[in-house]
mmCIF file of C-alpha atoms in Angstrom:
data_model
loop_
_atom_site.group_PDB
_atom_site.id
_atom_site.type_symbol
_atom_site.label_atom_id
_atom_site.label_comp_id
_atom_site.label_asym_id
_atom_site.label_seq_id
_atom_site.Cartn_x
_atom_site.Cartn_y
_atom_site.Cartn_z
ATOM 1 C CA MET A 1 70.059 89.204 69.789
ATOM 2 C CA MET A 2 70.999 92.841 71.191
ATOM 3 C CA MET A 3 73.464 93.672 68.553
ATOM 4 C CA LYS A 4 73.612 92.317 64.674
ATOM 5 C CA LYS A 5 76.889 90.967 63.124
ATOM 6 C CA ILE A 6 77.076 93.459 60.837
ATOM 7 C CA ILE A 7 81.082 93.309 59.768
ATOM 8 C CA GLN A 8 80.438 90.380 57.422
ATOM 9 C CA LEU A 9 77.364 89.291 55.203
ATOM 10 C CA GLY A 10 77.355 86.324 53.756
ATOM 11 C CA VAL A 11 76.424 86.096 50.178
ATOM 12 C CA ALA A 12 75.069 82.639 48.928
ATOM 13 C CA GLY A 13 76.667 81.192 45.650
ATOM 14 C CA MET A 14 74.000 79.726 43.189
ATOM 15 C CA SER A 15 74.909 77.075 41.027
ATOM 16 C CA ALA A 16 72.600 77.386 38.072
ATOM 17 C CA ALA A 17 73.236 80.331 35.500
ATOM 18 C CA LEU A 18 71.594 83.764 35.741
ATOM 19 C CA LEU A 19 68.194 83.848 34.298
ATOM 20 C CA LEU A 20 67.372 87.611 33.450
ATOM 21 C CA THR A 21 66.027 88.644 31.058
ATOM 22 C CA GLY A 22 66.751 92.612 30.720
ATOM 23 C CA CYS A 23 69.254 94.764 32.166
ATOM 24 C CA GLN A 24 69.551 98.661 31.648
ATOM 25 C CA PHE A 25 72.910 100.388 32.665
ATOM 26 C CA VAL A 26 73.458 104.128 32.498
ATOM 27 C CA GLN A 27 75.695 106.416 34.641
ATOM 28 C CA ALA A 28 75.565 109.946 35.696
ATOM 29 C CA GLY A 29 78.409 111.394 37.081
ATOM 30 C CA ASP A 30 79.383 108.967 40.058
ATOM 31 C CA THR A 31 76.210 107.263 40.683
ATOM 32 C CA LYS A 32 75.421 104.490 38.497
ATOM 33 C CA SER A 33 71.732 103.065 37.896
ATOM 34 C CA GLU A 34 70.459 99.701 36.549
ATOM 35 C CA LYS A 35 67.069 97.849 36.316
ATOM 36 C CA GLU A 36 66.965 94.542 36.144
ATOM 37 C CA PHE A 37 64.129 92.132 35.991
ATOM 38 C CA VAL A 38 63.250 88.271 36.341
ATOM 39 C CA GLU A 39 60.374 87.045 33.621
ATOM 40 C CA ARG A 40 57.845 84.684 34.516
ATOM 41 C CA ASP A 41 58.399 81.005 33.895
ATOM 42 C CA LYS A 42 56.623 77.894 35.170
ATOM 43 C CA ALA A 43 57.213 78.272 38.835
ATOM 44 C CA ASP A 44 54.445 78.059 40.907
ATOM 45 C CA SER A 45 56.106 79.426 44.444
ATOM 46 C CA LEU A 46 59.371 81.481 45.091
ATOM 47 C CA THR A 47 61.828 81.996 47.463
ATOM 48 C CA VAL A 48 63.376 85.515 47.577
ATOM 49 C CA ASP A 49 66.567 86.434 49.536
ATOM 50 C CA ILE A 50 67.372 89.770 49.607
ATOM 51 C CA GLU A 51 70.786 91.164 51.213
ATOM 52 C CA LEU A 52 71.746 94.735 51.277
ATOM 53 C CA GLY A 53 74.645 95.574 53.605
ATOM 54 C CA ILE A 54 74.382 99.293 53.245
ATOM 55 C CA GLY A 55 72.134 101.544 51.690
ATOM 56 C CA GLN A 56 68.289 102.286 51.439
ATOM 57 C CA LEU A 57 66.126 99.673 50.692
ATOM 58 C CA ASN A 58 62.483 99.806 49.462
ATOM 59 C CA VAL A 59 60.155 96.632 48.714
ATOM 60 C CA SER A 60 57.135 96.279 47.509
ATOM 61 C CA LYS A 61 54.288 94.630 45.163
ATOM 62 C CA GLY A 62 53.881 95.964 41.872
ATOM 63 C CA THR A 63 55.105 93.751 38.900
ATOM 64 C CA ASP A 64 53.553 90.909 36.768
ATOM 65 C CA ASP A 65 56.507 89.688 36.299
ATOM 66 C CA TRP A 66 58.475 87.813 39.187
ATOM 67 C CA PHE A 67 60.611 90.840 40.104
ATOM 68 C CA GLU A 68 61.836 94.256 38.914
ATOM 69 C CA GLY A 69 64.274 96.282 40.525
ATOM 70 C CA GLU A 70 66.057 99.587 39.814
ATOM 71 C CA PHE A 71 69.429 99.814 41.889
ATOM 72 C CA LYS A 72 71.602 102.921 42.337
ATOM 73 C CA TYR A 73 75.188 102.884 43.861
ATOM 74 C CA ASP A 74 78.337 105.076 43.572
ATOM 75 C CA HIS A 75 80.705 102.351 44.296
ATOM 76 C CA SER A 76 81.601 99.452 42.320
ATOM 77 C CA LYS A 77 81.772 97.007 45.284
ATOM 78 C CA LEU A 78 77.980 97.758 46.116
ATOM 79 C CA LYS A 79 77.045 96.633 42.448
ATOM 80 C CA PRO A 80 73.965 94.798 42.851
ATOM 81 C CA VAL A 81 73.803 90.649 41.531
ATOM 82 C CA VAL A 82 70.558 89.326 41.139
ATOM 83 C CA ASP A 83 70.687 85.756 40.373
ATOM 84 C CA TYR A 84 67.539 83.321 39.594
ATOM 85 C CA ASN A 85 67.294 79.864 38.931
ATOM 86 C CA LEU A 86 64.613 77.171 38.759
ATOM 87 C CA LYS A 87 64.210 74.045 40.862
ATOM 88 C CA GLY A 88 61.241 71.801 39.827
ATOM 89 C CA ASN A 89 58.169 74.054 40.178
ATOM 90 C CA GLN A 90 60.049 76.457 42.892
ATOM 91 C CA GLY A 91 61.615 79.600 41.549
ATOM 92 C CA HIS A 92 64.917 80.863 44.082
ATOM 93 C CA LEU A 93 65.704 84.745 43.636
ATOM 94 C CA HIS A 94 68.616 86.075 45.268
ATOM 95 C CA ILE A 95 69.496 89.445 45.507
ATOM 96 C CA SER A 96 72.679 90.947 46.925
ATOM 97 C CA GLN A 97 75.632 93.039 46.704
ATOM 98 C CA GLU A 98 79.214 92.618 44.556
ATOM 99 C CA ARG A 99 81.076 92.844 47.960
ATOM 100 C CA LYS A 100 81.748 89.727 49.971
ATOM 101 C CA LYS A 101 82.691 91.592 53.184
ATOM 102 C CA PHE A 102 80.944 94.837 54.791
ATOM 103 C CA ASN A 103 83.028 97.889 55.793
ATOM 104 C CA PHE A 104 83.141 101.340 56.320
ATOM 105 C CA GLY A 105 85.368 102.433 53.442
ATOM 106 C CA PHE A 106 82.560 103.850 50.860
ATOM 107 C CA GLY A 107 82.953 107.791 52.328
ATOM 108 C CA LYS A 108 80.951 109.193 54.862
ATOM 109 C CA GLU A 109 77.917 109.866 51.937
ATOM 110 C CA ASN A 110 76.386 106.799 50.432
ATOM 111 C CA HIS A 111 73.798 107.057 47.930
ATOM 112 C CA THR A 112 73.303 103.414 47.246
ATOM 113 C CA ARG A 113 69.173 102.480 46.915
ATOM 114 C CA TRP A 114 67.168 99.767 45.703
ATOM 115 C CA ASP A 115 63.889 100.124 44.931
ATOM 116 C CA LEU A 116 62.399 96.400 44.277
ATOM 117 C CA GLN A 117 59.085 95.369 42.971
ATOM 118 C CA LEU A 118 57.645 91.318 43.895
ATOM 119 C CA ASN A 119 54.822 89.507 42.442
ATOM 120 C CA GLU A 120 51.895 89.684 44.691
ATOM 121 C CA ASN A 121 50.068 86.758 43.239
ATOM 122 C CA ILE A 122 53.152 83.721 43.735
ATOM 123 C CA PRO A 123 53.138 82.129 46.778
ATOM 124 C CA THR A 124 56.442 83.727 48.052
ATOM 125 C CA GLU A 125 58.841 83.006 51.026
ATOM 126 C CA LEU A 126 60.824 85.965 51.772
ATOM 127 C CA ASP A 127 64.095 86.889 53.741
ATOM 128 C CA ILE A 128 65.339 90.152 53.834
ATOM 129 C CA ASP A 129 68.893 90.989 55.683
ATOM 130 C CA THR A 130 70.435 94.354 55.862
ATOM 131 C CA GLY A 131 73.294 95.850 57.805
ATOM 132 C CA VAL A 132 73.573 99.390 57.714
ATOM 133 C CA SER A 133 69.780 100.410 56.191
ATOM 134 C CA ASP A 134 67.089 102.692 56.406
ATOM 135 C CA SER A 135 64.177 100.141 55.175
ATOM 136 C CA ASP A 136 60.617 100.588 53.701
ATOM 137 C CA ILE A 137 58.937 97.142 53.284
ATOM 138 C CA ASN A 138 55.551 97.285 51.941
ATOM 139 C CA LEU A 139 54.131 93.941 51.652
ATOM 140 C CA SER A 140 50.566 94.288 52.011
ATOM 141 C CA GLY A 141 48.821 92.586 49.499
ATOM 142 C CA MET A 142 51.321 89.819 48.537
ATOM 143 C CA THR A 143 51.104 86.194 48.794
ATOM 144 C CA LEU A 144 53.406 85.581 51.419
ATOM 145 C CA GLU A 145 54.355 81.586 53.309
ATOM 146 C CA ASP A 146 56.886 82.981 55.441
ATOM 147 C CA LEU A 147 58.789 86.466 56.241
ATOM 148 C CA ASP A 148 61.960 86.523 57.950
ATOM 149 C CA ILE A 149 63.654 90.186 58.497
ATOM 150 C CA ASP A 150 66.789 90.612 59.910
ATOM 151 C CA THR A 151 68.031 94.299 60.272
ATOM 152 C CA GLY A 152 71.051 95.670 61.512
ATOM 153 C CA VAL A 153 71.599 99.464 62.147
ATOM 154 C CA GLY A 154 68.716 101.711 60.901
ATOM 155 C CA ASP A 155 65.402 102.643 61.091
ATOM 156 C CA VAL A 156 62.693 100.039 59.386
ATOM 157 C CA THR A 157 59.085 100.453 58.450
ATOM 158 C CA ILE A 158 57.190 96.924 57.820
ATOM 159 C CA ASP A 159 53.687 96.859 56.459
ATOM 160 C CA LEU A 160 51.838 93.654 56.952
ATOM 161 C CA SER A 161 48.294 95.125 56.200
ATOM 162 C CA GLY A 162 45.398 93.715 54.400
ATOM 163 C CA ASP A 163 43.261 90.865 53.896
ATOM 164 C CA TRP A 164 45.566 87.704 53.627
ATOM 165 C CA LYS A 165 43.794 84.364 52.827
ATOM 166 C CA GLU A 166 46.487 82.133 54.576
ATOM 167 C CA SER A 167 47.658 81.731 57.796
ATOM 168 C CA PHE A 168 51.920 82.277 58.064
ATOM 169 C CA ASN A 169 54.499 83.361 60.365
ATOM 170 C CA VAL A 170 56.912 86.372 60.714
ATOM 171 C CA SER A 171 60.504 86.401 62.272
ATOM 172 C CA ILE A 172 61.877 90.153 62.919
ATOM 173 C CA ASP A 173 65.132 90.529 64.401
ATOM 174 C CA SER A 174 66.352 94.020 64.718
ATOM 175 C CA GLY A 175 69.436 95.494 65.807
ATOM 176 C CA VAL A 176 69.499 99.271 66.649
ATOM 177 C CA GLY A 177 67.038 101.298 65.546
ATOM 178 C CA ASP A 178 63.421 102.313 65.490
ATOM 179 C CA THR A 179 60.735 99.639 64.035
ATOM 180 C CA THR A 180 57.105 100.398 62.525
ATOM 181 C CA ILE A 181 54.856 97.736 61.999
ATOM 182 C CA TYR A 182 51.676 97.481 60.643
ATOM 183 C CA ILE A 183 49.519 94.571 61.166
ATOM 184 C CA PRO A 184 46.057 94.086 59.534
ATOM 185 C CA LYS A 185 42.424 93.861 61.367
ATOM 186 C CA GLU A 186 40.787 91.840 58.914
ATOM 187 C CA ILE A 187 43.085 88.592 60.009
ATOM 188 C CA GLY A 188 44.219 87.050 63.658
ATOM 189 C CA VAL A 189 47.480 88.535 64.937
ATOM 190 C CA LYS A 190 49.389 87.235 67.722
ATOM 191 C CA LEU A 191 52.873 89.358 68.344
ATOM 192 C CA SER A 192 55.473 87.633 70.736
ATOM 193 C CA ALA A 193 57.963 90.546 71.101
ATOM 194 C CA ASP A 194 61.365 90.241 73.181
ATOM 195 C CA LYS A 195 62.232 93.959 74.032
ATOM 196 C CA GLY A 196 65.831 95.179 74.288
ATOM 197 C CA VAL A 197 66.736 98.808 74.879
ATOM 198 C CA GLY A 198 63.616 100.813 74.180
ATOM 199 C CA GLU A 199 60.102 101.325 74.120
ATOM 200 C CA ILE A 200 57.220 99.280 73.024
ATOM 201 C CA THR A 201 54.000 101.070 71.799
ATOM 202 C CA VAL A 202 51.212 98.957 70.710
ATOM 203 C CA LYS A 203 47.812 100.223 69.548
ATOM 204 C CA ASP A 204 44.565 98.722 69.557
ATOM 205 C CA LEU A 205 45.837 95.335 70.633
ATOM 206 C CA ILE A 206 44.641 92.803 73.959
ATOM 207 C CA VAL A 207 47.741 92.528 76.082
ATOM 208 C CA LYS A 208 48.398 89.001 76.704
ATOM 209 C CA ASP A 209 51.448 89.515 79.019
ATOM 210 C CA ASP A 210 54.659 91.467 79.233
ATOM 211 C CA HIS A 211 55.613 90.101 75.778
ATOM 212 C CA THR A 212 52.473 88.555 74.215
ATOM 213 C CA TYR A 213 49.801 91.184 72.188
ATOM 214 C CA VAL A 214 46.704 89.758 70.066
ATOM 215 C CA ASN A 215 43.998 91.460 67.917
ATOM 216 C CA LYS A 216 40.142 91.107 68.391
ATOM 217 C CA ALA A 217 40.224 88.868 65.343
ATOM 218 C CA TYR A 218 43.002 86.625 67.087
ATOM 219 C CA GLU A 219 41.186 86.674 70.400
ATOM 220 C CA ASP A 220 37.886 85.388 68.048
ATOM 221 C CA GLY A 221 39.421 82.577 67.057
ATOM 222 C CA ALA A 222 39.935 83.515 63.304
ATOM 223 C CA ASP A 223 40.775 81.136 60.908
ATOM 224 C CA VAL A 224 43.555 83.000 58.949
ATOM 225 C CA VAL A 225 46.332 83.901 61.530
ATOM 226 C CA MET A 226 49.691 85.957 61.063
ATOM 227 C CA GLU A 227 52.057 85.128 64.111
ATOM 228 C CA ILE A 228 55.054 87.523 64.390
ATOM 229 C CA ASP A 229 57.811 86.658 66.519
ATOM 230 C CA ALA A 230 59.767 89.803 67.169
ATOM 231 C CA ASP A 231 63.568 90.043 68.693
ATOM 232 C CA LEU A 232 63.909 93.800 69.256
ATOM 233 C CA GLY A 233 67.569 95.472 70.209
ATOM 234 C CA VAL A 234 68.326 98.960 70.516
ATOM 235 C CA GLY A 235 65.217 101.344 69.724
ATOM 236 C CA ASP A 236 61.983 101.707 70.167
ATOM 237 C CA ILE A 237 58.705 99.814 68.408
ATOM 238 C CA VAL A 238 55.599 100.938 67.669
ATOM 239 C CA VAL A 239 53.029 98.484 66.278
ATOM 240 C CA THR A 240 49.838 99.351 64.986
ATOM 241 C CA MET A 241 46.751 98.058 63.054
ATOM 242 C CA LYS A 242 45.871 99.499 59.221
#
């Protein structure tokens, strides 16, 4: 996919009531700031969907609850919406923006910034979808079961380093912008890259063919494997071990 559809981002509805245990709201000038969190419950796994149409996105581990987030924005239509519900033993967390359709009517300068922290210990299926956004996604040390990252316009850094305990798949679909991916040495990694317009730089990996790269651990038959499927649009990509 060469270009992302960034004109409209779907915001899925949630049937259950909002289960938030804390919200702090302050306003400084025209920029608003909110802090929200989702408390731990009996869930033994999570699905997390993050949808950011415009702004800076930072995602990392770092909370004992299921989620903590600090949101800054300067337009009411960019207000964050955090929904959580529990179905059986699986928790479902959805983070999006107030507006239903994306447009460029928020002025030339945008101050939206999301700093999100997730729990590192609970098995998580994570889906991140951005429109116009520079993103820093540091997932090192988390417990992922599946990862899907879909970006529109902007640069993205994805840190997947660390000693993972279970195998999982990663899907990365980028539109326009440079992509940097850090991969682990400790487990097997297989990267399949469908490159659009731009250069790909792969460091310390074994080239299998024009689209496939593996690390030494994968070549040696590692028990735990991360398989990355990258569909790249316009921009350069750098993949390196960390």
